[in-house]
Coordinates of N, CA and C in Angstrom, one line a residue:
M1431 N -125.4 -116.8 -47.3 CA -125.1 -116.6 -45.9 C -126.5 -116.4 -45.2
P1432 N -126.6 -117.1 -44.0 CA -127.9 -117.0 -43.3 C -128.0 -115.5 -42.7
L1433 N -129.3 -115.1 -42.7 CA -129.5 -113.8 -42.2 C -129.7 -113.7 -40.7
D1434 N -129.3 -112.6 -40.1 CA -129.5 -112.4 -38.6 C -130.9 -111.9 -38.3
E1435 N -131.2 -111.7 -37.1 CA -132.6 -111.4 -36.7 C -133.0 -110.1 -37.2
E1436 N -132.1 -109.1 -37.3 CA -132.5 -107.8 -37.9 C -132.8 -107.9 -39.3
A1437 N -132.0 -108.7 -40.0 CA -132.2 -108.9 -41.5 C -133.5 -109.7 -41.7
F1438 N -133.9 -110.6 -40.8 CA -135.1 -111.3 -40.9 C -136.3 -110.3 -40.9
S1439 N -136.2 -109.4 -39.9 CA -137.3 -108.4 -39.8 C -137.4 -107.5 -41.0
A1440 N -136.3 -107.2 -41.6 CA -136.3 -106.4 -42.8 C -137.0 -107.1 -44.0
V1441 N -136.7 -108.4 -44.1 CA -137.4 -109.3 -45.1 C -138.9 -109.3 -44.9
D1442 N -139.3 -109.5 -43.6 CA -140.7 -109.5 -43.2 C -141.3 -108.2 -43.7
A1443 N -140.7 -107.1 -43.4 CA -141.3 -105.8 -43.7 C -141.4 -105.6 -45.2
E1444 N -140.5 -106.1 -46.0 CA -140.5 -105.8 -47.4 C -141.3 -106.8 -48.2
H1445 N -141.4 -108.0 -47.7 CA -142.0 -109.1 -48.6 C -143.4 -109.6 -48.1
L1446 N -143.8 -109.4 -46.9 CA -145.1 -109.8 -46.4 C -146.2 -109.0 -47.1
V1447 N -147.1 -109.7 -47.8 CA -148.2 -109.0 -48.5 C -149.6 -109.5 -47.9
A1448 N -150.6 -108.8 -48.2 CA -151.9 -109.1 -47.7 C -152.4 -110.4 -48.2
A1449 N -153.0 -111.2 -47.2 CA -153.6 -112.5 -47.6 C -155.1 -112.3 -47.6
G1450 N -155.7 -113.2 -48.3 CA -157.2 -113.1 -48.4 C -157.7 -114.3 -49.3
A1451 N -159.0 -114.5 -49.2 CA -159.6 -115.6 -50.0 C -159.6 -115.2 -51.5
F1452 N -159.6 -116.2 -52.3 CA -159.8 -116.0 -53.8 C -161.3 -115.5 -54.0
S1453 N -161.6 -115.0 -55.2 CA -162.9 -114.7 -55.6 C -163.7 -116.0 -55.7
E1454 N -165.0 -115.9 -55.7 CA -165.9 -117.1 -55.8 C -165.6 -117.9 -57.0
A1455 N -165.4 -117.3 -58.1 CA -165.1 -118.0 -59.4 C -163.7 -118.7 -59.3
E1456 N -162.7 -118.0 -58.7 CA -161.4 -118.6 -58.5 C -161.4 -119.8 -57.6
R1457 N -162.2 -119.7 -56.5 CA -162.3 -120.9 -55.6 C -163.0 -122.0 -56.3
A1458 N -164.0 -121.7 -57.1 CA -164.7 -122.8 -57.7 C -163.8 -123.5 -58.7
A1459 N -162.9 -122.8 -59.4 CA -162.0 -123.4 -60.3 C -161.0 -124.3 -59.6
V1460 N -160.5 -123.9 -58.5 CA -159.6 -124.7 -57.7 C -160.3 -126.0 -57.3
Y1461 N -161.4 -125.9 -56.7 CA -162.2 -127.1 -56.2 C -162.6 -128.0 -57.4
R1462 N -162.9 -127.4 -58.5 CA -163.3 -128.2 -59.7 C -162.1 -129.1 -60.1
A1463 N -160.9 -128.5 -60.2 CA -159.7 -129.2 -60.6 C -159.5 -130.4 -59.6
I1464 N -159.7 -130.1 -58.3 CA -159.5 -131.2 -57.3 C -160.5 -132.3 -57.5
E1465 N -161.7 -132.0 -57.7 CA -162.8 -132.9 -57.6 C -162.9 -133.7 -58.9
T1466 N -162.5 -133.1 -60.1 CA -162.6 -133.8 -61.4 C -161.3 -134.4 -61.9
R1467 N -160.2 -134.3 -61.1 CA -159.0 -134.9 -61.5 C -159.2 -136.4 -61.5
R1468 N -158.6 -137.1 -62.6 CA -158.8 -138.5 -62.7 C -157.4 -139.1 -63.1
D1469 N -157.3 -140.4 -62.8 CA -156.1 -141.2 -63.2 C -156.4 -141.8 -64.5
V1470 N -155.8 -141.3 -65.6 CA -156.1 -141.8 -66.9 C -155.2 -143.0 -67.3
R1471 N -155.9 -144.0 -67.8 CA -155.1 -145.3 -68.1 C -155.1 -145.6 -69.6
D1472 N -156.1 -145.1 -70.3 CA -156.2 -145.7 -71.7 C -156.7 -144.7 -72.7
Q1473 N -157.2 -143.5 -72.3 CA -157.9 -142.7 -73.2 C -157.1 -141.5 -73.9
F1474 N -155.8 -141.7 -73.9 CA -154.9 -140.6 -74.4 C -155.0 -140.5 -75.9
R1475 N -155.0 -139.2 -76.4 CA -154.8 -138.9 -77.8 C -153.3 -138.9 -78.1
P1476 N -153.0 -139.2 -79.4 CA -151.5 -139.3 -79.7 C -150.9 -137.9 -80.0
D1477 N -151.6 -136.9 -80.3 CA -151.0 -135.6 -80.6 C -150.2 -135.0 -79.5
P1478 N -149.0 -134.5 -79.8 CA -148.0 -134.0 -78.8 C -148.5 -132.8 -78.1
L1479 N -148.1 -132.7 -76.8 CA -148.4 -131.5 -76.1 C -147.4 -130.3 -76.4
P1480 N -147.9 -129.1 -76.6 CA -147.1 -128.0 -76.9 C -146.0 -127.7 -75.9
E1481 N -144.8 -127.3 -76.3 CA -143.8 -127.1 -75.3 C -144.1 -126.1 -74.3
A1482 N -144.9 -125.0 -74.7 CA -145.2 -124.0 -73.7 C -146.1 -124.6 -72.6
L1483 N -147.0 -125.5 -73.0 CA -147.9 -126.1 -72.0 C -147.1 -127.0 -71.1
V1484 N -146.2 -127.8 -71.6 CA -145.3 -128.7 -70.8 C -144.6 -127.8 -69.8
R1485 N -144.1 -126.7 -70.3 CA -143.3 -125.8 -69.4 C -144.2 -125.3 -68.2
R1486 N -145.4 -124.9 -68.5 CA -146.4 -124.5 -67.5 C -146.6 -125.6 -66.4
L1487 N -146.8 -126.8 -66.9 CA -147.0 -127.9 -66.0 C -145.8 -128.2 -65.1
L1488 N -144.6 -128.1 -65.7 CA -143.4 -128.3 -64.9 C -143.2 -127.1 -63.9
T1489 N -143.5 -125.9 -64.3 CA -143.4 -124.8 -63.4 C -144.4 -125.0 -62.2
A1490 N -145.6 -125.4 -62.5 CA -146.5 -125.7 -61.4 C -145.9 -126.7 -60.4
A1491 N -145.3 -127.8 -61.0 CA -144.7 -128.8 -60.1 C -143.6 -128.2 -59.3
H1492 N -142.8 -127.4 -59.9 CA -141.6 -126.8 -59.3 C -142.0 -125.8 -58.2
N1493 N -143.2 -125.3 -58.3 CA -143.7 -124.4 -57.3 C -144.3 -125.1 -56.1
A1494 N -144.2 -126.4 -56.0 CA -144.7 -127.2 -54.9 C -144.0 -126.8 -53.6
P1495 N -144.7 -127.0 -52.5 CA -143.9 -126.8 -51.2 C -143.0 -128.0 -51.0
S1496 N -141.8 -127.6 -50.3 CA -140.9 -128.7 -49.9 C -140.3 -128.4 -48.6
V1497 N -140.2 -129.4 -47.7 CA -139.7 -129.2 -46.4 C -138.2 -128.7 -46.5
G1498 N -138.0 -127.6 -45.7 CA -136.6 -127.0 -45.7 C -136.3 -126.4 -47.0
F1499 N -137.3 -126.2 -47.9 CA -137.1 -125.6 -49.2 C -136.0 -126.4 -50.0
M1500 N -136.0 -127.7 -49.8 CA -135.0 -128.6 -50.4 C -135.2 -128.8 -51.9
Q1501 N -136.4 -128.7 -52.4 CA -136.7 -128.9 -53.8 C -136.0 -130.1 -54.3
P1502 N -136.3 -131.3 -53.8 CA -135.5 -132.5 -54.2 C -135.8 -133.1 -55.5
W1503 N -136.7 -132.6 -56.2 CA -137.2 -133.2 -57.5 C -136.4 -133.0 -58.7
N1504 N -136.5 -133.9 -59.6 CA -136.0 -133.7 -61.0 C -137.1 -134.3 -61.9
F1505 N -137.2 -133.8 -63.2 CA -138.2 -134.3 -64.1 C -137.6 -134.8 -65.4
I1506 N -137.7 -136.1 -65.6 CA -137.1 -136.7 -66.8 C -138.2 -136.8 -67.9
L1507 N -138.1 -136.1 -69.0 CA -139.2 -136.1 -70.0 C -138.8 -137.2 -71.0
V1508 N -139.8 -138.1 -71.2 CA -139.6 -139.2 -72.2 C -140.6 -139.2 -73.2
R1509 N -140.2 -139.0 -74.5 CA -141.1 -138.9 -75.6 C -140.8 -139.9 -76.7
K1510 N -139.6 -140.4 -76.8 CA -139.3 -141.4 -77.9 C -140.1 -142.7 -77.7
P1511 N -140.7 -143.1 -78.8 CA -141.5 -144.4 -78.7 C -140.6 -145.6 -78.2
E1512 N -139.3 -145.6 -78.7 CA -138.5 -146.8 -78.3 C -138.2 -146.8 -76.8
T1513 N -138.0 -145.6 -76.2 CA -137.8 -145.6 -74.8 C -139.1 -146.0 -74.1
R1514 N -140.2 -145.5 -74.5 CA -141.5 -145.8 -73.8 C -141.8 -147.3 -74.0
E1515 N -141.4 -147.9 -75.1 CA -141.6 -149.3 -75.3 C -140.7 -150.1 -74.3
K1516 N -139.5 -149.7 -74.0 CA -138.7 -150.4 -73.0 C -139.3 -150.3 -71.6
I1517 N -139.8 -149.1 -71.3 CA -140.5 -148.9 -70.0 C -141.7 -149.8 -70.0
W1518 N -142.5 -149.9 -71.1 CA -143.7 -150.7 -71.1 C -143.3 -152.2 -70.8
E1519 N -142.2 -152.6 -71.4 CA -141.8 -154.0 -71.2 C -141.5 -154.3 -69.7
A1520 N -140.8 -153.2 -69.1 CA -140.6 -153.4 -67.6 C -141.8 -153.4 -66.8
F1521 N -142.8 -152.6 -67.2 CA -144.1 -152.5 -66.6 C -144.8 -153.9 -66.8
R1522 N -144.8 -154.4 -68.0 CA -145.5 -155.7 -68.2 C -145.0 -156.8 -67.3
T1523 N -143.6 -156.9 -67.2 CA -143.1 -157.9 -66.3 C -143.6 -157.8 -64.9
A1524 N -143.6 -156.5 -64.4 CA -144.1 -156.3 -63.0 C -145.6 -156.5 -62.9
N1525 N -146.3 -156.2 -64.0 CA -147.7 -156.3 -63.9 C -148.1 -157.8 -63.9
D1526 N -147.4 -158.6 -64.6 CA -147.7 -160.0 -64.6 C -147.5 -160.6 -63.2
E1527 N -146.4 -160.1 -62.5 CA -146.2 -160.5 -61.2 C -147.3 -160.0 -60.3
A1528 N -147.8 -158.8 -60.5 CA -148.9 -158.2 -59.6 C -150.2 -159.0 -59.8
T1529 N -150.4 -159.4 -61.1 CA -151.6 -160.2 -61.3 C -151.7 -161.5 -60.4
G1530 N -150.6 -162.1 -60.3 CA -150.6 -163.3 -59.5 C -150.8 -163.1 -58.0
M1531 N -150.7 -161.8 -57.6 CA -150.9 -161.6 -56.1 C -152.3 -161.5 -55.7
F1532 N -153.2 -161.4 -56.7 CA -154.7 -161.4 -56.5 C -155.2 -162.7 -56.7
A1533 N -156.3 -163.0 -56.0 CA -156.9 -164.4 -56.0 C -158.2 -164.3 -56.7
D1534 N -158.6 -165.5 -57.4 CA -159.9 -165.8 -57.8 C -160.5 -164.6 -58.7
E1535 N -161.7 -164.1 -58.4 CA -162.3 -163.1 -59.1 C -161.6 -161.8 -59.2
R1536 N -160.9 -161.5 -58.1 CA -160.1 -160.3 -58.0 C -159.0 -160.3 -59.1
Q1537 N -158.5 -161.4 -59.4 CA -157.4 -161.5 -60.4 C -158.0 -161.2 -61.8
S1538 N -159.1 -161.8 -62.1 CA -159.7 -161.6 -63.4 C -160.2 -160.1 -63.6
H1539 N -160.6 -159.6 -62.4 CA -161.0 -158.1 -62.4 C -159.8 -157.3 -62.7
Y1540 N -158.7 -157.6 -62.1 CA -157.5 -156.8 -62.3 C -157.1 -156.9 -63.8
R1541 N -157.1 -158.1 -64.4 CA -156.7 -158.3 -65.8 C -157.6 -157.4 -66.7
A1542 N -158.8 -157.2 -66.3 CA -159.8 -156.4 -67.2 C -159.5 -155.0 -67.2
L1543 N -158.7 -154.4 -66.2 CA -158.4 -153.0 -66.2 C -157.4 -152.7 -67.3
K1544 N -157.7 -151.7 -68.1 CA -156.7 -151.3 -69.2 C -155.7 -150.4 -68.6
L1545 N -154.4 -150.8 -68.9 CA -153.3 -150.0 -68.3 C -152.3 -149.7 -69.5
E1546 N -152.8 -148.9 -70.5 CA -152.0 -148.7 -71.7 C -151.4 -147.3 -71.8
G1547 N -151.4 -146.6 -70.7 CA -150.9 -145.2 -70.8 C -149.5 -145.0 -71.3
I1548 N -148.6 -145.9 -70.9 CA -147.2 -145.8 -71.3 C -147.1 -145.8 -72.8
R1549 N -147.8 -146.7 -73.5 CA -147.7 -146.8 -75.0 C -148.5 -145.6 -75.7
K1550 N -149.6 -145.3 -75.1 CA -150.5 -144.3 -75.8 C -150.2 -142.9 -75.6
A1551 N -149.8 -142.5 -74.4 CA -149.6 -141.1 -74.1 C -148.3 -140.6 -74.8
P1552 N -148.4 -139.4 -75.4 CA -147.2 -138.9 -76.1 C -146.1 -138.4 -75.3
L1553 N -146.3 -138.2 -74.0 CA -145.3 -137.8 -73.1 C -145.3 -138.5 -71.8
S1554 N -144.2 -139.0 -71.3 CA -144.1 -139.5 -69.9 C -143.1 -138.7 -69.2
I1555 N -143.3 -138.5 -67.9 CA -142.4 -137.8 -67.0 C -142.1 -138.7 -65.8
C1556 N -140.8 -138.9 -65.7 CA -140.3 -139.7 -64.5 C -139.9 -138.6 -63.5
I1557 N -140.6 -138.6 -62.4 CA -140.3 -137.6 -61.3 C -139.5 -138.3 -60.2
T1558 N -138.3 -137.7 -59.9 CA -137.4 -138.4 -59.0 C -137.2 -137.5 -57.8
C1559 N -136.5 -138.1 -56.8 CA -136.2 -137.4 -55.5 C -134.7 -137.6 -55.3
D1560 N -134.0 -136.5 -55.2 CA -132.5 -136.5 -54.9 C -132.5 -136.3 -53.4
R1561 N -132.2 -137.4 -52.7 CA -132.3 -137.4 -51.2 C -131.1 -136.7 -50.6
D1562 N -130.0 -136.4 -51.4 CA -128.8 -135.7 -50.9 C -128.8 -134.3 -51.2
R1563 N -129.8 -133.8 -51.9 CA -129.6 -132.4 -52.5 C -129.4 -131.3 -51.5
A1564 N -130.0 -131.4 -50.4 CA -129.9 -130.3 -49.4 C -128.9 -130.6 -48.3
G1565 N -128.1 -131.7 -48.5 CA -127.1 -132.0 -47.5 C -127.6 -133.0 -46.4
P1566 N -126.7 -133.3 -45.5 CA -127.0 -134.3 -44.5 C -128.0 -133.9 -43.4
V1567 N -128.1 -132.6 -43.1 CA -129.0 -132.1 -42.1 C -129.9 -131.0 -42.8
V1568 N -131.2 -131.3 -42.8 CA -132.2 -130.5 -43.5 C -133.2 -130.0 -42.6
L1569 N -133.4 -128.7 -42.6 CA -134.5 -128.1 -41.8 C -135.8 -128.8 -42.0
G1570 N -136.4 -129.4 -40.9 CA -137.7 -130.0 -41.1 C -137.6 -131.5 -41.3
R1571 N -136.4 -132.0 -41.7 CA -136.2 -133.4 -42.0 C -135.4 -134.1 -40.9
T1572 N -135.0 -133.4 -39.9 CA -134.1 -133.9 -38.8 C -134.7 -135.1 -38.2
H1573 N -136.0 -135.2 -38.0 CA -136.6 -136.4 -37.3 C -137.5 -137.2 -38.2
N1574 N -137.7 -136.9 -39.4 CA -138.5 -137.7 -40.3 C -137.8 -137.7 -41.7
P1575 N -136.9 -138.7 -42.0 CA -136.2 -138.6 -43.2 C -137.0 -138.8 -44.5
A1576 N -138.2 -139.1 -44.3 CA -139.1 -139.3 -45.5 C -139.7 -138.0 -46.1
M1577 N -139.4 -136.9 -45.4 CA -140.0 -135.6 -45.8 C -139.6 -135.2 -47.2
D1578 N -138.4 -135.6 -47.7 CA -138.0 -135.3 -49.0 C -138.9 -136.0 -50.0
V1579 N -139.3 -137.2 -49.8 CA -140.2 -138.0 -50.7 C -141.6 -137.4 -50.6
Y1580 N -142.0 -137.0 -49.4 CA -143.4 -136.4 -49.3 C -143.4 -135.1 -50.1
S1581 N -142.3 -134.3 -50.0 CA -142.2 -133.1 -50.7 C -142.4 -133.3 -52.2
T1582 N -141.7 -134.3 -52.7 CA -141.8 -134.6 -54.2 C -143.2 -135.0 -54.6
V1583 N -143.9 -135.7 -53.7 CA -145.3 -136.1 -54.0 C -146.1 -134.8 -54.2
C1584 N -145.8 -133.8 -53.4 CA -146.5 -132.5 -53.5 C -146.3 -131.9 -55.0
A1585 N -145.1 -132.1 -55.5 CA -144.8 -131.7 -56.9 C -145.7 -132.4 -57.9
V1586 N -145.8 -133.7 -57.6 CA -146.7 -134.6 -58.5 C -148.1 -134.0 -58.5
Q1587 N -148.6 -133.8 -57.3 CA -150.0 -133.3 -57.2 C -150.2 -131.9 -57.9
N1588 N -149.2 -131.0 -57.7 CA -149.3 -129.7 -58.3 C -149.4 -129.9 -59.9
L1589 N -148.5 -130.8 -60.4 CA -148.5 -131.0 -61.9 C -149.9 -131.6 -62.3
W1590 N -150.4 -132.5 -61.5 CA -151.7 -133.2 -61.9 C -152.8 -132.2 -61.9
L1591 N -152.9 -131.3 -60.9 CA -154.0 -130.4 -60.9 C -153.9 -129.3 -62.0
A1592 N -152.7 -128.9 -62.2 CA -152.5 -127.9 -63.4 C -152.8 -128.6 -64.7
A1593 N -152.5 -129.9 -64.8 CA -152.8 -130.6 -66.1 C -154.3 -130.7 -66.2
R1594 N -155.1 -130.9 -65.1 CA -156.5 -131.0 -65.2 C -157.1 -129.7 -65.7
A1595 N -156.6 -128.5 -65.2 CA -157.0 -127.2 -65.6 C -156.7 -127.0 -67.1
E1596 N -155.7 -127.6 -67.6 CA -155.2 -127.4 -69.0 C -155.9 -128.4 -70.0
G1597 N -156.7 -129.3 -69.4 CA -157.4 -130.3 -70.3 C -156.4 -131.4 -70.7
V1598 N -155.4 -131.7 -69.9 CA -154.5 -132.7 -70.1 C -154.7 -133.9 -69.1
G1599 N -154.8 -135.1 -69.6 CA -154.9 -136.2 -68.8 C -153.6 -136.7 -68.2
V1600 N -153.6 -137.3 -67.0 CA -152.4 -137.8 -66.4 C -152.7 -139.2 -65.8
G1601 N -151.8 -140.1 -66.0 CA -151.9 -141.4 -65.4 C -150.6 -141.7 -64.6
W1602 N -150.8 -142.2 -63.4 CA -149.6 -142.5 -62.5 C -149.4 -144.0 -62.6
V1603 N -148.2 -144.4 -63.2 CA -147.9 -145.8 -63.2 C -146.9 -146.1 -62.1
S1604 N -147.3 -147.1 -61.3 CA -146.5 -147.4 -60.1 C -146.0 -148.9 -60.1
I1605 N -146.4 -149.6 -61.1 CA -146.2 -151.1 -61.2 C -144.9 -151.3 -62.0
F1606 N -143.8 -151.3 -61.3 CA -142.5 -151.6 -62.0 C -141.5 -151.8 -60.9
H1607 N -140.4 -152.5 -61.3 CA -139.2 -152.6 -60.4 C -138.3 -151.3 -60.7
E1608 N -138.1 -150.6 -59.6 CA -137.3 -149.4 -59.7 C -136.0 -149.5 -60.4
E1609 N -135.3 -150.6 -60.1 CA -134.0 -150.8 -60.7 C -134.1 -150.9 -62.3
A1610 N -135.2 -151.5 -62.8 CA -135.4 -151.7 -64.2 C -135.5 -150.3 -64.9
I1611 N -136.3 -149.4 -64.3 CA -136.4 -148.1 -64.8 C -135.1 -147.3 -64.7
K1612 N -134.4 -147.5 -63.6 CA -133.1 -146.8 -63.5 C -132.1 -147.2 -64.6
R1613 N -132.1 -148.5 -64.9 CA -131.2 -148.9 -66.0 C -131.5 -148.3 -67.3
I1614 N -132.8 -148.2 -67.6 CA -133.3 -147.7 -68.9 C -132.9 -146.2 -69.0
L1615 N -133.1 -145.5 -67.9 CA -133.0 -144.0 -68.0 C -131.7 -143.5 -67.4
N1616 N -130.8 -144.5 -67.0 CA -129.5 -144.1 -66.5 C -129.5 -143.3 -65.3
I1617 N -130.5 -143.6 -64.4 CA -130.6 -142.8 -63.1 C -129.7 -143.4 -62.1
P1618 N -128.9 -142.5 -61.4 CA -128.0 -142.9 -60.4 C -128.6 -143.7 -59.3
P1619 N -127.9 -144.6 -58.6 CA -128.5 -145.4 -57.5 C -129.0 -144.6 -56.4
R1620 N -128.4 -143.4 -56.1 CA -128.8 -142.7 -54.9 C -130.1 -141.9 -55.1
I1621 N -130.6 -141.8 -56.4 CA -131.9 -141.1 -56.7 C -133.0 -142.0 -56.6
A1622 N -134.1 -141.6 -56.0 CA -135.3 -142.4 -55.8 C -136.3 -142.0 -56.9
I1623 N -137.0 -143.0 -57.5 CA -138.1 -142.7 -58.4 C -139.3 -142.6 -57.6
V1624 N -140.0 -141.5 -57.7 CA -141.3 -141.3 -57.0 C -142.5 -141.5 -57.8
A1625 N -142.5 -141.1 -59.1 CA -143.7 -141.3 -60.0 C -143.3 -141.4 -61.4
W1626 N -144.0 -142.3 -62.1 CA -143.9 -142.3 -63.6 C -145.3 -141.8 -64.0
L1627 N -145.4 -140.7 -64.7 CA -146.6 -140.0 -65.1 C -146.7 -140.1 -66.6
C1628 N -147.9 -140.5 -67.1 CA -148.2 -140.5 -68.6 C -149.1 -139.3 -68.8
L1629 N -148.8 -138.5 -69.8 CA -149.5 -137.2 -70.1 C -149.9 -137.2 -71.5
G1630 N -151.1 -136.6 -71.7 CA -151.6 -136.4 -73.1 C -153.0 -135.8 -73.1
Y1631 N -153.4 -135.3 -74.2 CA -154.8 -134.7 -74.3 C -155.7 -135.9 -74.2
V1632 N -156.9 -135.6 -73.7 CA -158.0 -136.6 -73.6 C -159.3 -135.9 -74.0
D1633 N -160.1 -136.6 -74.7 CA -161.4 -136.1 -75.1 C -162.5 -136.2 -74.0
R1634 N -162.4 -137.3 -73.2 CA -163.4 -137.5 -72.2 C -162.7 -138.1 -70.9
L1635 N -163.3 -137.8 -69.8 CA -162.8 -138.3 -68.5 C -164.0 -139.0 -67.8
Y1636 N -163.8 -139.9 -67.0 CA -164.8 -140.5 -66.2 C -165.4 -139.5 -65.2
D1637 N -166.7 -139.5 -65.0 CA -167.3 -138.5 -64.1 C -167.1 -138.9 -62.6
S1638 N -166.5 -140.1 -62.3 CA -166.1 -140.6 -61.0 C -164.9 -141.4 -61.2
P1639 N -164.1 -141.6 -60.1 CA -162.9 -142.4 -60.3 C -163.2 -143.8 -61.0
E1640 N -162.4 -144.1 -61.9 CA -162.6 -145.3 -62.7 C -162.7 -146.6 -61.9
L1641 N -161.8 -146.7 -60.9 CA -161.8 -147.9 -60.0 C -163.1 -148.1 -59.2
A1642 N -163.7 -146.9 -58.9 CA -165.0 -147.0 -58.2 C -166.1 -147.4 -59.1
L1643 N -166.1 -146.8 -60.3 CA -167.1 -147.2 -61.3 C -167.1 -148.6 -61.7
K1644 N -165.8 -149.2 -61.8 CA -165.7 -150.6 -62.2 C -165.6 -151.6 -61.0
G1645 N -166.0 -151.1 -59.9 CA -166.2 -152.0 -58.7 C -165.0 -152.4 -58.0
W1646 N -163.8 -151.8 -58.2 CA -162.6 -152.2 -57.5 C -162.6 -151.8 -56.1
R1647 N -163.0 -150.5 -55.8 CA -163.0 -150.0 -54.5 C -163.8 -148.7 -54.5
Q1648 N -164.6 -148.4 -53.4 CA -165.4 -147.2 -53.4 C -164.7 -146.2 -52.4
R1649 N -165.1 -144.9 -52.7 CA -164.6 -143.8 -51.8 C -165.1 -144.0 -50.4
L1650 N -164.3 -143.9 -49.4 CA -164.7 -144.0 -48.0 C -165.5 -142.7 -47.6
P1651 N -166.5 -142.9 -46.7 CA -167.2 -141.7 -46.2 C -166.2 -140.8 -45.4
L1652 N -166.2 -139.5 -45.7 CA -165.3 -138.6 -45.0 C -165.5 -138.6 -43.5
D1653 N -166.8 -138.7 -43.1 CA -167.1 -138.6 -41.7 C -166.5 -139.8 -40.9
E1654 N -166.2 -140.9 -41.5 CA -165.6 -142.0 -40.9 C -164.1 -141.8 -40.7
L1655 N -163.5 -140.8 -41.4 CA -162.1 -140.6 -41.4 C -161.6 -139.4 -40.6
V1656 N -162.5 -138.7 -40.0 CA -162.2 -137.5 -39.3 C -162.4 -137.7 -37.8
Y1657 N -161.4 -137.5 -37.0 CA -161.4 -137.6 -35.5 C -161.1 -136.2 -34.9
E1658 N -161.6 -136.1 -33.7 CA -161.4 -134.8 -32.9 C -160.5 -135.1 -31.8
E1659 N -159.4 -134.3 -31.7 CA -158.5 -134.3 -30.6 C -157.7 -135.6 -30.3
G1660 N -157.8 -136.5 -31.2 CA -157.0 -137.7 -31.0 C -157.7 -138.9 -31.6
W1661 N -157.0 -140.1 -31.6 CA -157.5 -141.3 -32.1 C -158.6 -141.9 -31.2
P1662 N -159.7 -142.3 -31.7 CA -160.8 -142.7 -30.8 C -160.4 -144.1 -30.2
G1663 N -160.9 -144.2 -29.0 CA -160.7 -145.5 -28.2 C -161.4 -146.6 -28.9
E1664 N -160.7 -147.8 -28.9 CA -161.3 -149.0 -29.5 C -162.1 -149.8 -28.4
E1665 N -163.2 -150.3 -28.8 CA -164.0 -151.1 -27.9 C -163.3 -152.4 -27.6
T1666 N -163.5 -152.8 -26.4 CA -162.8 -154.1 -26.0 C -163.9 -155.2 -25.8

């Protein structure tokens, strides 16, 4: 039952706690996780992740912010090699199609990138978004229906950063036909697939994003992406 204004005030008085910056060491750890997070494609070790560790990663994901506190995510854990092989076949079909979308040297460059996480990583997690979970009218989603998907992406990022802190590599696979994955995992039509993540221990990570190191695309300068008070006027 929703609370009235007096009850709101009582909650504020009981549960508001002091805010403040983390210690220098804690801040450094947060920024290190952000700056050294990598998308792992091929370097996974085969040894399984401990259940307690997987639970910590899922808890981190579940603690993500969500608009209207809708918590629209679910996490499908996939460990069986036979299931991962079916997913890989679906990926290969889509990847062959993607290869043909690039031209000339770009196509050969694309083919050279190793994308073997589905087969090599001991754990995959399919993260989904239940767009009906909070009902037809959701606080904060009234004018932007995509906020449930954006919220689910926050769960993905939480899990990824926690995995980096735990020494676990993560690779995000996005090259597949959604309906193919839904058939394999028996996902209902109304549920949206947001991310397929490959997880496993890694011995080494690239010191910079792999796609930048291999010449696919470079990080844009931050100063070119920051505007003040609005979008800058275009020259005519």
